[in-house]
PDB file of N, CA and C in Angstrom:
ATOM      1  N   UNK S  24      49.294 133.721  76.095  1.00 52.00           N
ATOM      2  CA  UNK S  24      48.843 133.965  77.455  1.00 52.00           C
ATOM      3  C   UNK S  24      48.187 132.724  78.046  1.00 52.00           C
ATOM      4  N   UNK S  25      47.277 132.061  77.238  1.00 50.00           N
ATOM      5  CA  UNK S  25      46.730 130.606  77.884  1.00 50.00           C
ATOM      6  C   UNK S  25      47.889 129.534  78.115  1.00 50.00           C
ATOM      7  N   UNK S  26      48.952 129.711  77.350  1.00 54.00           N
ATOM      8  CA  UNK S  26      49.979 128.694  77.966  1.00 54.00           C
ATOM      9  C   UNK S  26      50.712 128.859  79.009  1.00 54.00           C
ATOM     10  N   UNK S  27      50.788 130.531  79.389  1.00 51.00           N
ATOM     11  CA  UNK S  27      51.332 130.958  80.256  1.00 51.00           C
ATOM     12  C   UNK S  27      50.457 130.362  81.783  1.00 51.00           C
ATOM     13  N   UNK S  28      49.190 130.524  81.238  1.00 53.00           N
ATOM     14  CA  UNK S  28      48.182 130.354  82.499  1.00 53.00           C
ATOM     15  C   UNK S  28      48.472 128.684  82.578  1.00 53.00           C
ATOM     16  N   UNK S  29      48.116 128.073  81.458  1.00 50.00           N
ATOM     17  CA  UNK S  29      48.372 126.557  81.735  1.00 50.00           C
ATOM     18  C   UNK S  29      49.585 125.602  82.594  1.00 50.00           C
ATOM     19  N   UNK S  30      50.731 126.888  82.375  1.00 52.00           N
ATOM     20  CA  UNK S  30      51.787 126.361  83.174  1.00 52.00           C
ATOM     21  C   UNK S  30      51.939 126.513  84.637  1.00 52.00           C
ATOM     22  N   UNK S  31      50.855 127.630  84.753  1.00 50.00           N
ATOM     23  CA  UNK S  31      50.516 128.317  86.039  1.00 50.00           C
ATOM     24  C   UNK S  31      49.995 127.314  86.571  1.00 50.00           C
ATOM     25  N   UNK S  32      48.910 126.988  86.196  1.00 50.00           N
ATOM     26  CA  UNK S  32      48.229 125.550  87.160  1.00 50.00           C
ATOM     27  C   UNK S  32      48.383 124.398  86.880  1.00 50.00           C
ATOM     28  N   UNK S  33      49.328 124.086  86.204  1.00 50.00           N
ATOM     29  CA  UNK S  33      50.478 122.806  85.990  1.00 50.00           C
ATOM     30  C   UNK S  33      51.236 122.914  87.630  1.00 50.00           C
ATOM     31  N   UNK S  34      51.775 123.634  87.671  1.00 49.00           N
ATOM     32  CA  UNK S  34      51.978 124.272  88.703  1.00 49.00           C
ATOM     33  C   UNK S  34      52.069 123.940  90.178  1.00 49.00           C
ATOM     34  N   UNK S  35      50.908 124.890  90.180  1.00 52.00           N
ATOM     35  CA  UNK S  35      50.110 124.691  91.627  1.00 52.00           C
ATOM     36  C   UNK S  35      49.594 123.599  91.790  1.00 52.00           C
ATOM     37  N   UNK S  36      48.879 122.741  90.830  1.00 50.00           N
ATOM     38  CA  UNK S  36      48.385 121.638  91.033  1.00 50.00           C
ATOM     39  C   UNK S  36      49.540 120.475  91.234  1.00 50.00           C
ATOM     40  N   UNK S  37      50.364 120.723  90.607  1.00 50.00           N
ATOM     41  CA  UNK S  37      51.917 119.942  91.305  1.00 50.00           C
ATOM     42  C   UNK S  37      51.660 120.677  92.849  1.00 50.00           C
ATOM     43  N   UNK S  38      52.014 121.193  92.958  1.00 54.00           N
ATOM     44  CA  UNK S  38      52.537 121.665  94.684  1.00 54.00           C
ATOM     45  C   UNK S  38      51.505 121.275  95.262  1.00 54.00           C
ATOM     46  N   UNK S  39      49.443 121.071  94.809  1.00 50.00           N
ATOM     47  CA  UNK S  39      48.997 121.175  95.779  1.00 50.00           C
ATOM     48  C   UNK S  39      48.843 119.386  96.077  1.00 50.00           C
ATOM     49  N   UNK S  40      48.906 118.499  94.854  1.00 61.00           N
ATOM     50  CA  UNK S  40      48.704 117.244  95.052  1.00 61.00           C
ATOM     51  C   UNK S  40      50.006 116.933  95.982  1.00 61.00           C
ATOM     52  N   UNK S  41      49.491 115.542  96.882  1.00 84.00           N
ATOM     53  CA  UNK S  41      50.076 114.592  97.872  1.00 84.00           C
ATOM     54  C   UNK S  41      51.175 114.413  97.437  1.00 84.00           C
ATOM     55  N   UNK S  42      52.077 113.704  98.014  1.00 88.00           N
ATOM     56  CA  UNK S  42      52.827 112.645  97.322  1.00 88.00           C
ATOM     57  C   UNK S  42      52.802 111.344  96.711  1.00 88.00           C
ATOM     58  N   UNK S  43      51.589 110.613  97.767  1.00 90.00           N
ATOM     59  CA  UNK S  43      50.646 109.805  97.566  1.00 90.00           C
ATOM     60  C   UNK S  43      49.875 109.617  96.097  1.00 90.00           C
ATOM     61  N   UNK S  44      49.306 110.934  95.942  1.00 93.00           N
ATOM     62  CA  UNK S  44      48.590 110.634  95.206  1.00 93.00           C
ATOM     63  C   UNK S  44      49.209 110.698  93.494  1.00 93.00           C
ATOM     64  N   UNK S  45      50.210 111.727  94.023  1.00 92.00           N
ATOM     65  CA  UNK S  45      51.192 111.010  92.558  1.00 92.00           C
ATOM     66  C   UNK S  45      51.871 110.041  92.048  1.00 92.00           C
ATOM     67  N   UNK S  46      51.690 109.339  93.215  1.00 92.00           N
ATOM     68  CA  UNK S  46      52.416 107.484  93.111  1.00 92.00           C
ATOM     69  C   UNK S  46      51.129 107.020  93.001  1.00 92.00           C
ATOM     70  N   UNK S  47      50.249 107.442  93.053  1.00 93.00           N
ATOM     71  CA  UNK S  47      48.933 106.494  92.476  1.00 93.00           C
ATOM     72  C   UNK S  47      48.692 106.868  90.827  1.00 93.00           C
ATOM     73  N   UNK S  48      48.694 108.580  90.614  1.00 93.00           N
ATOM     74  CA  UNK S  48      48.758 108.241  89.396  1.00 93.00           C
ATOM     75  C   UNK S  48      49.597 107.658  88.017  1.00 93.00           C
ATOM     76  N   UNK S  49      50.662 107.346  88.749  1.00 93.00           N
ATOM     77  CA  UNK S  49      51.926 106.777  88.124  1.00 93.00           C
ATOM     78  C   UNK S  49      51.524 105.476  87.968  1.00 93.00           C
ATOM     79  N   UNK S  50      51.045 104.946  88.994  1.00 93.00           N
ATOM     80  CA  UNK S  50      50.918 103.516  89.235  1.00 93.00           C
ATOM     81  C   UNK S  50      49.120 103.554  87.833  1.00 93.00           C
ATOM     82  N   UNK S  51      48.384 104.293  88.242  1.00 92.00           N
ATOM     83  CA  UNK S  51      47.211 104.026  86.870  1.00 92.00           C
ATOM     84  C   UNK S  51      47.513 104.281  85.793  1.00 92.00           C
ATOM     85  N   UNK S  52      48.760 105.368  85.532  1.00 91.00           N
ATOM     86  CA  UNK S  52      48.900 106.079  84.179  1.00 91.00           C
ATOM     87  C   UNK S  52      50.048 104.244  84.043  1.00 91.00           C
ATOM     88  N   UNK S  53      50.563 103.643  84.438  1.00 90.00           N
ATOM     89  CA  UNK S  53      51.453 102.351  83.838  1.00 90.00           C
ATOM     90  C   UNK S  53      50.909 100.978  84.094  1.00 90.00           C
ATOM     91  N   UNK S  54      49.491 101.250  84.305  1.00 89.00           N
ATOM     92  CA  UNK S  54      48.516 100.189  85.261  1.00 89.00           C
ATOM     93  C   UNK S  54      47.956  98.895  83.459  1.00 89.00           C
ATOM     94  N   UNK S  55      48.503  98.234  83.674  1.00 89.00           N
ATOM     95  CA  UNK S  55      47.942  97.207  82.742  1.00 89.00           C
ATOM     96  C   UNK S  55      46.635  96.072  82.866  1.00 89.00           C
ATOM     97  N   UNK S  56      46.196  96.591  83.966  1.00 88.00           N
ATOM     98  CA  UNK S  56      44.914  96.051  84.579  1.00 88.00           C
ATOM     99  C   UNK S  56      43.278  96.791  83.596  1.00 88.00           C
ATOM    100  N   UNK S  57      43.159  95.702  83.290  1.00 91.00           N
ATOM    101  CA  UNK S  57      41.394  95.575  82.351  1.00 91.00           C
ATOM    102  C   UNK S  57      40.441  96.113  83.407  1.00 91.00           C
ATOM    103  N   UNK S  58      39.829  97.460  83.299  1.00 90.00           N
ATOM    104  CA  UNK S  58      39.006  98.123  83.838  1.00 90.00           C
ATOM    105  C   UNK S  58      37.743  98.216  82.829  1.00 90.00           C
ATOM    106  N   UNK S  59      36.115  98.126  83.820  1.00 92.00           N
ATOM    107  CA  UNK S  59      35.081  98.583  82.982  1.00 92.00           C
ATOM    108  C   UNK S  59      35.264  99.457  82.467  1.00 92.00           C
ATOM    109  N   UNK S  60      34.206  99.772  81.883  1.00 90.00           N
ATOM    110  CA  UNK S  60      34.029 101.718  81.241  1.00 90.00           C
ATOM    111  C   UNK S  60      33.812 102.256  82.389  1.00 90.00           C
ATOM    112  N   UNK S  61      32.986 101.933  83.166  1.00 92.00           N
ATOM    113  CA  UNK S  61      32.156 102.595  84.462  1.00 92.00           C
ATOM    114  C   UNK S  61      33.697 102.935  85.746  1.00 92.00           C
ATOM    115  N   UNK S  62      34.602 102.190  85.779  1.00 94.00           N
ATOM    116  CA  UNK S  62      35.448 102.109  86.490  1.00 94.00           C
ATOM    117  C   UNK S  62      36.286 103.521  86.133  1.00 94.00           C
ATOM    118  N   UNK S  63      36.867 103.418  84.837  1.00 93.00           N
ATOM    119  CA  UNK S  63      37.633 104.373  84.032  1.00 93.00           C
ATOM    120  C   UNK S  63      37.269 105.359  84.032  1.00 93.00           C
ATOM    121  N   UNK S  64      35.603 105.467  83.882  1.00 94.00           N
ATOM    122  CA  UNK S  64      35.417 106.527  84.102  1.00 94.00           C
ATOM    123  C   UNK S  64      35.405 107.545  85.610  1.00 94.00           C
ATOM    124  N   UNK S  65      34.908 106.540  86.145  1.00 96.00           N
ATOM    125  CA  UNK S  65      35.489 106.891  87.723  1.00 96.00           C
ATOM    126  C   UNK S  65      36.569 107.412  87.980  1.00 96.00           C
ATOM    127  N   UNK S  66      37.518 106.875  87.897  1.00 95.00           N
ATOM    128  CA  UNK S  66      39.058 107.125  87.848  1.00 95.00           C
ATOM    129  C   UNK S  66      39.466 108.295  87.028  1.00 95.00           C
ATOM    130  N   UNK S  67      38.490 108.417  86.046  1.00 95.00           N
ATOM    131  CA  UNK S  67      39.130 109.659  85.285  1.00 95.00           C
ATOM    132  C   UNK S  67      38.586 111.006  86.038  1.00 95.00           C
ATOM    133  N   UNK S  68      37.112 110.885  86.696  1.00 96.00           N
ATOM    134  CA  UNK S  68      36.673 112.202  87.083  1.00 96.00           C
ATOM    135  C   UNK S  68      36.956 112.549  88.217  1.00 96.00           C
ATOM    136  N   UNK S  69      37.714 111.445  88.939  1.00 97.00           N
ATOM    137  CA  UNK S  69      37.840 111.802  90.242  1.00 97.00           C
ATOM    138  C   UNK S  69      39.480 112.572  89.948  1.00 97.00           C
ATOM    139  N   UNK S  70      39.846 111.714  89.505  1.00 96.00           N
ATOM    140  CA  UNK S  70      41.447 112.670  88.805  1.00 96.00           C
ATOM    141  C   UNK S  70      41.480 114.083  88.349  1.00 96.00           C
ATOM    142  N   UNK S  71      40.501 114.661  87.437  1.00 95.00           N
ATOM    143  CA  UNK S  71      39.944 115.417  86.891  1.00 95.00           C
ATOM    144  C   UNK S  71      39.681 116.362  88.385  1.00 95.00           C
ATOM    145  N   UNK S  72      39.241 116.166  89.393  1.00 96.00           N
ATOM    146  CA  UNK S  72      38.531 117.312  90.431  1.00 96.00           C
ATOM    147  C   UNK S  72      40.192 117.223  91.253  1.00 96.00           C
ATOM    148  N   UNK S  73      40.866 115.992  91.437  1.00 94.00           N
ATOM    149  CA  UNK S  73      41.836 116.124  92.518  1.00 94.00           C
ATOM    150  C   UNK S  73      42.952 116.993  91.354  1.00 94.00           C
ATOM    151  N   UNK S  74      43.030 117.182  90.526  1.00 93.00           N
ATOM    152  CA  UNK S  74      44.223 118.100  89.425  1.00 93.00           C
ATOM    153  C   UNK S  74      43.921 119.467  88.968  1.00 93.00           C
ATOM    154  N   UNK S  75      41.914 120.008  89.233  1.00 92.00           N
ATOM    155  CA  UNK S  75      42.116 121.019  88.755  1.00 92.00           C
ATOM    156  C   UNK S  75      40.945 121.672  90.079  1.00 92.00           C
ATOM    157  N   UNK S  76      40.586 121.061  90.987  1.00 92.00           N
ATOM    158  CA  UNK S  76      40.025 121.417  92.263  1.00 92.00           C
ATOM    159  C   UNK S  76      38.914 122.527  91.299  1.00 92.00           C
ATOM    160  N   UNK S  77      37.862 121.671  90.775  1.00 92.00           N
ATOM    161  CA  UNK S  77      36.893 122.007  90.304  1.00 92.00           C
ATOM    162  C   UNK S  77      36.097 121.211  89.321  1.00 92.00           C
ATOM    163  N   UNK S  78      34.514 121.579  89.371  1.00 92.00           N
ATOM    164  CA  UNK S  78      33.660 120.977  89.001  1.00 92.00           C
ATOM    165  C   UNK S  78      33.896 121.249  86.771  1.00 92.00           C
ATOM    166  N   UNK S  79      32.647 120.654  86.074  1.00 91.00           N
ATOM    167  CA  UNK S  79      32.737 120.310  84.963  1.00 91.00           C
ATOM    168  C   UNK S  79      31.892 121.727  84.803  1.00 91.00           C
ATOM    169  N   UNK S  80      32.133 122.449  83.770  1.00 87.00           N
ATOM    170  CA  UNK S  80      31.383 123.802  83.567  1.00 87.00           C
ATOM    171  C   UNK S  80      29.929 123.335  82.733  1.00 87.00           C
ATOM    172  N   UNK S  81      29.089 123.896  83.557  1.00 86.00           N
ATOM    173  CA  UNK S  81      27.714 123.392  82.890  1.00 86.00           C
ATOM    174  C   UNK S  81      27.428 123.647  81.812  1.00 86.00           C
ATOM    175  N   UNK S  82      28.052 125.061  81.371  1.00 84.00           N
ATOM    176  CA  UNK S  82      27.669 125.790  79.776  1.00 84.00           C
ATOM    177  C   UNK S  82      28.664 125.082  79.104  1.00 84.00           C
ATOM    178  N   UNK S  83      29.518 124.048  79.244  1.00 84.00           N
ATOM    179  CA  UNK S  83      30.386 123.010  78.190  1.00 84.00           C
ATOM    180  C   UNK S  83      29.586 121.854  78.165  1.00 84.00           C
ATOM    181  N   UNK S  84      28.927 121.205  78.725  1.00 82.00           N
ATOM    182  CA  UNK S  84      28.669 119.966  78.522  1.00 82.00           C
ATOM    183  C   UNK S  84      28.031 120.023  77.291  1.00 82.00           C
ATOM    184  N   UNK S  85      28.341 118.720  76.637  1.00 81.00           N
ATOM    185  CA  UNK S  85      28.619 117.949  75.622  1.00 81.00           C
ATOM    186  C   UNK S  85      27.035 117.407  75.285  1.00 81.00           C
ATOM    187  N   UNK S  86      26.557 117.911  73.802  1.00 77.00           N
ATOM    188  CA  UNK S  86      25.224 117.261  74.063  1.00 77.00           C
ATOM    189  C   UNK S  86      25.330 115.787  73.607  1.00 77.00           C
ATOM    190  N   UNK S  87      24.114 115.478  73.327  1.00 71.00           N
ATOM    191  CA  UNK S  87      23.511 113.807  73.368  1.00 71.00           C
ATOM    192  C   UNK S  87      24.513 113.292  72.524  1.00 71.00           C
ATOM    193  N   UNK S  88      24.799 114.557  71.192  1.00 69.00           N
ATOM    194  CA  UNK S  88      25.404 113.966  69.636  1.00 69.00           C
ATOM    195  C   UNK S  88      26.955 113.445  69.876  1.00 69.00           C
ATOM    196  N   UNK S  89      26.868 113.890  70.913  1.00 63.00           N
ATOM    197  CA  UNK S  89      28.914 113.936  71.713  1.00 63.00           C
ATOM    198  C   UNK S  89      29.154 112.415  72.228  1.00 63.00           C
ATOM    199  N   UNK S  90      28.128 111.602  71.836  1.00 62.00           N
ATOM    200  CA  UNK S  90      28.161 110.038  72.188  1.00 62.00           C
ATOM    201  C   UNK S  90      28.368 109.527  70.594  1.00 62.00           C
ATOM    202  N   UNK S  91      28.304 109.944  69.744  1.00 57.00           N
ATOM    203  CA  UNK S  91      28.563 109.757  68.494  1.00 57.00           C
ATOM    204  C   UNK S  91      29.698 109.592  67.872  1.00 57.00           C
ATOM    205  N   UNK S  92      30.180 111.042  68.549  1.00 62.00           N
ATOM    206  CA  UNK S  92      31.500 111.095  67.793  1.00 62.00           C
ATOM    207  C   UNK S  92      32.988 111.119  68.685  1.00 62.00           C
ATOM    208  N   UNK S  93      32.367 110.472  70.334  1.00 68.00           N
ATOM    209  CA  UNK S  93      33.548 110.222  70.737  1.00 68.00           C
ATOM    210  C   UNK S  93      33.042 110.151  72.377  1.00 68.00           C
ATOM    211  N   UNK S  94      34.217 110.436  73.507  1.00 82.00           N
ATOM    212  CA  UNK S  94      33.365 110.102  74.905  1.00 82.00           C
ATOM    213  C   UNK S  94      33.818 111.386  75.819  1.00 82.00           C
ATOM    214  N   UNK S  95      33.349 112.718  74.924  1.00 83.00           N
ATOM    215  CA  UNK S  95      33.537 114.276  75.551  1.00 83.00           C
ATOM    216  C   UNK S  95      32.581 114.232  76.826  1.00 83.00           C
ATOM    217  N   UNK S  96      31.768 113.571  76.062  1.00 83.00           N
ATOM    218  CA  UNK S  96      30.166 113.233  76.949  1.00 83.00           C
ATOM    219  C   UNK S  96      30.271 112.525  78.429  1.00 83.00           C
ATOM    220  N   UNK S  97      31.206 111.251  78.009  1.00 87.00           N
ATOM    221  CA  UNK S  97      31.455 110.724  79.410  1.00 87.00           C
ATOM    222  C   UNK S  97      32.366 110.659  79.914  1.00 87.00           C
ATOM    223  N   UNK S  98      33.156 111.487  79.648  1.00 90.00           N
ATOM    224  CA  UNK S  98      33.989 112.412  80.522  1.00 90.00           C
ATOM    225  C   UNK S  98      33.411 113.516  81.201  1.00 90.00           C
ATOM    226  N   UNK S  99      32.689 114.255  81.152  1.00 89.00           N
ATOM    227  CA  UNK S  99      32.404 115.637  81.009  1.00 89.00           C
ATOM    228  C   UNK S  99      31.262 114.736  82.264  1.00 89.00           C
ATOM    229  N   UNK S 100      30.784 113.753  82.323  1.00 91.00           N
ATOM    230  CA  UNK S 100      29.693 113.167  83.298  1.00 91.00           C
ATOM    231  C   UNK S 100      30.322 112.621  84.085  1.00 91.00           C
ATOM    232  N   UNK S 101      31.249 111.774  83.904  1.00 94.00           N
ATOM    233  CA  UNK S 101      32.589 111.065  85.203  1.00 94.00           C
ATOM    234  C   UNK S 101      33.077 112.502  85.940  1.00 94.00           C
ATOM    235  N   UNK S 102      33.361 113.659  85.716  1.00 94.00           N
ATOM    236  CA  UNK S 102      33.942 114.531  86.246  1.00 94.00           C
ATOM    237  C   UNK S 102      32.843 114.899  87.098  1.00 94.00           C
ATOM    238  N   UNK S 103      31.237 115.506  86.105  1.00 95.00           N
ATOM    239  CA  UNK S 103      30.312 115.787  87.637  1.00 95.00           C
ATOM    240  C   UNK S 103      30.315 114.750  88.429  1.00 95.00           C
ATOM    241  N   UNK S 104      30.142 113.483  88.089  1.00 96.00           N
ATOM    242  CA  UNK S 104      29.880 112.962  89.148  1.00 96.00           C
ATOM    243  C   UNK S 104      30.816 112.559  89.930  1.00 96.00           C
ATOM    244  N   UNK S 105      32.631 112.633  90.344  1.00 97.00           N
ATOM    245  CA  UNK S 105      33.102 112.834  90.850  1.00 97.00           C
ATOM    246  C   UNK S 105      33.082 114.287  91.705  1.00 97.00           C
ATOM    247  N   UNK S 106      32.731 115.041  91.112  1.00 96.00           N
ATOM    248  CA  UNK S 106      32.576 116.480  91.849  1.00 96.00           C
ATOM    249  C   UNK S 106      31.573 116.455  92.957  1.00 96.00           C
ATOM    250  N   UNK S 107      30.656 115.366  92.569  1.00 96.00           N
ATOM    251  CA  UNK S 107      29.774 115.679  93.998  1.00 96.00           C
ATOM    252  C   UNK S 107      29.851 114.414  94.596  1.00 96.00           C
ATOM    253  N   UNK S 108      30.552 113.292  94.360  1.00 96.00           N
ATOM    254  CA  UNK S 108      31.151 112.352  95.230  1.00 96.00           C
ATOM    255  C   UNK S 108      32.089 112.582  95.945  1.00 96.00           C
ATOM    256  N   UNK S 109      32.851 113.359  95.945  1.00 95.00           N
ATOM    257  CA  UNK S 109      33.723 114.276  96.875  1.00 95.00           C
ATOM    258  C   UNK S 109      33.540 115.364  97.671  1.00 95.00           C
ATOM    259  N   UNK S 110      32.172 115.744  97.050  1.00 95.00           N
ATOM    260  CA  UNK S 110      31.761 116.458  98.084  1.00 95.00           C
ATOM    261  C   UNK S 110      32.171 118.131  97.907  1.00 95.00           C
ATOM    262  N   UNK S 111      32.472 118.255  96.528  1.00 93.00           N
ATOM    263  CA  UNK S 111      33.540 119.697  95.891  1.00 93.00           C
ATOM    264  C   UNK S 111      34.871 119.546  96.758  1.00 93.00           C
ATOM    265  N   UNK S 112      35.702 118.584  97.593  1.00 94.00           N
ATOM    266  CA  UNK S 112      36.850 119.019  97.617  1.00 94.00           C
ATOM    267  C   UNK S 112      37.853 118.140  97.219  1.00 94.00           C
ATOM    268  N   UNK S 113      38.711 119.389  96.862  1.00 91.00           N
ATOM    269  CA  UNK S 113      39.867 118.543  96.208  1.00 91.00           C
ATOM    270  C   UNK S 113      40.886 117.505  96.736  1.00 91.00           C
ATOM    271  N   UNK S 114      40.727 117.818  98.151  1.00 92.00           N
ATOM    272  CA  UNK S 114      41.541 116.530  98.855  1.00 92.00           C
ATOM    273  C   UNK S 114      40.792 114.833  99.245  1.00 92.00           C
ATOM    274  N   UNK S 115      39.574 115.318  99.344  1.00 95.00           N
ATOM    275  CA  UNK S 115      39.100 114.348  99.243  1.00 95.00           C
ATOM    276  C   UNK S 115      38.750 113.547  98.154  1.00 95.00           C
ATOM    277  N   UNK S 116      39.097 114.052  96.941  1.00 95.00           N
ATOM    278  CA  UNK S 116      38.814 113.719  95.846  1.00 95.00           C
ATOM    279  C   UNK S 116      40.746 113.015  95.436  1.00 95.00           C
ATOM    280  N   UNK S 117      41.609 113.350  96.138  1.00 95.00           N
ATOM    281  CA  UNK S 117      42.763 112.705  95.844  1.00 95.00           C
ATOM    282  C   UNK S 117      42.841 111.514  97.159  1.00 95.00           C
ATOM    283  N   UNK S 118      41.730 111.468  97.977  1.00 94.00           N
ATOM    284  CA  UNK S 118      42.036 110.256  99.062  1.00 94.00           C
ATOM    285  C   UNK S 118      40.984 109.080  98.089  1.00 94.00           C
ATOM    286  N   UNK S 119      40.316 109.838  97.450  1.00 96.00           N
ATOM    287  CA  UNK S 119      39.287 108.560  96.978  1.00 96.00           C
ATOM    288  C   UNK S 119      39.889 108.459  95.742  1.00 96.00           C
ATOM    289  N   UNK S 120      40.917 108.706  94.864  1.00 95.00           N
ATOM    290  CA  UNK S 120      41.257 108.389  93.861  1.00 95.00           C
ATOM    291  C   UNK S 120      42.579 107.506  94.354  1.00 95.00           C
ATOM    292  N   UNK S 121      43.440 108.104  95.235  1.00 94.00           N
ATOM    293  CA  UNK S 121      44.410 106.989  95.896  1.00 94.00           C
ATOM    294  C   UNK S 121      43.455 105.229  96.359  1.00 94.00           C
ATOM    295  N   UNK S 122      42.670 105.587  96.886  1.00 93.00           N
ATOM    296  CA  UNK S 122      41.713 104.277  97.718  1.00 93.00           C
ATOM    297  C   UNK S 122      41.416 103.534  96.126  1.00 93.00           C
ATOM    298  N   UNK S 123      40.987 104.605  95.412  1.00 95.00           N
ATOM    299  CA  UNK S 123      40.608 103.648  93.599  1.00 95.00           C
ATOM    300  C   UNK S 123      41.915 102.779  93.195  1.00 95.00           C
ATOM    301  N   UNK S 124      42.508 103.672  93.186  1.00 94.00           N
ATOM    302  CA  UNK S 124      44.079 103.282  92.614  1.00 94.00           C
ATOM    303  C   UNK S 124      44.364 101.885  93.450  1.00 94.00           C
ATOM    304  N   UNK S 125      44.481 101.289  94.365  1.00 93.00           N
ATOM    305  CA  UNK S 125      44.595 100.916  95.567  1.00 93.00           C
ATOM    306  C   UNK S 125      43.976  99.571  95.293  1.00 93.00           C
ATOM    307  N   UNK S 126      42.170  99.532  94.867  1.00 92.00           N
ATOM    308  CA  UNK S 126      41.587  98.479  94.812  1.00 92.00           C
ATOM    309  C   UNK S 126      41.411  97.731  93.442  1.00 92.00           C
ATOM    310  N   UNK S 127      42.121  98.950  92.787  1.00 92.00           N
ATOM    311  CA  UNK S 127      42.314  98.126  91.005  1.00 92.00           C
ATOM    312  C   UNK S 127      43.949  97.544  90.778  1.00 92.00           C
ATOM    313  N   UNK S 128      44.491  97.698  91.329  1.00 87.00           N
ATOM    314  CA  UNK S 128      46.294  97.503  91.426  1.00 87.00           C
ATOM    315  C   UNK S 128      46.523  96.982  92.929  1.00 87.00           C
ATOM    316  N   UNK S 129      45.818  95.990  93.370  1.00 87.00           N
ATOM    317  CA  UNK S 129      45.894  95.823  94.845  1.00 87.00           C
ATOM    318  C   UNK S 129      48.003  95.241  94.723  1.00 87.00           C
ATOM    319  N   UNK S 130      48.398  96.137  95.940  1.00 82.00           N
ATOM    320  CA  UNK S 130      49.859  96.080  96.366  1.00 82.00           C
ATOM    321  C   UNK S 130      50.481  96.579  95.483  1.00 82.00           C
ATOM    322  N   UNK S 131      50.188  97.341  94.829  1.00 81.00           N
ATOM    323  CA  UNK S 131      50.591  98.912  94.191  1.00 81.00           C
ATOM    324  C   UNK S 131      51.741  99.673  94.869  1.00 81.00           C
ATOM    325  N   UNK S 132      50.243 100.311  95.697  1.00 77.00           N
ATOM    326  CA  UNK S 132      50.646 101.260  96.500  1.00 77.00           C
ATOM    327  C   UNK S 132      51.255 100.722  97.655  1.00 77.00           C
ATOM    328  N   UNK S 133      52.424 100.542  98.262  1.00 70.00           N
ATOM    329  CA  UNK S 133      52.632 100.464  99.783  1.00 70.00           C
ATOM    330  C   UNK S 133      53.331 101.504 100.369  1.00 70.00           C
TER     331      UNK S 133
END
């Protein structure tokens, strides 16, 4: 049943993203450009709100020890803080991940 659901919003989240913004993630998912951590992580949480048009569940976050054994932690923190750099919406969260895409791959996108 969860794969059933997973394909469900495989889905919709196809139909609801741009066109745009799937030529941006094409262009980051084949992007050979040296990004900070701080950048990546950007890029990942803002991706994260424009694919599943929602915030990071508070009763998951990842405690302190989750820096130990991997980066659940800063992921799980790139996503809030994309969630409220967008302002909770999901389109605006695929115009500011296109604009990311954009200034790390300049002439990428045309």
């Amino acid at each position: 049943e969860k794969r059933n659901i997973a394909r469900f919003n495989k889905a919709v989240m196809s139909e609801a993203c741009s066109e745009q913004f799937n030529k941006a993630a094409d262009v980051a998912r084949n992007s050979t450009v040296s990004m900070s951590m701080s950048d990546r992580a950007r890029g990942y949480g803002l991706y994260k709100v424009a694919t599943t048009n929602q915030g990071p569940d508070p009763t998951k976050k990842p405690g302190m020890m989750a820096n130990l054994t991997g980066d659940s932690r800063q992921k799980w923190l790139a996503h809030e803080a994309a969630w409220e750099e967008c302002g909770k919406d999901c389109k605006k969260a695929q115009e500011l991940y296109i604009e990311f895409v954009k200034q790390c791959n300049p002439g990428a996108l045309q």
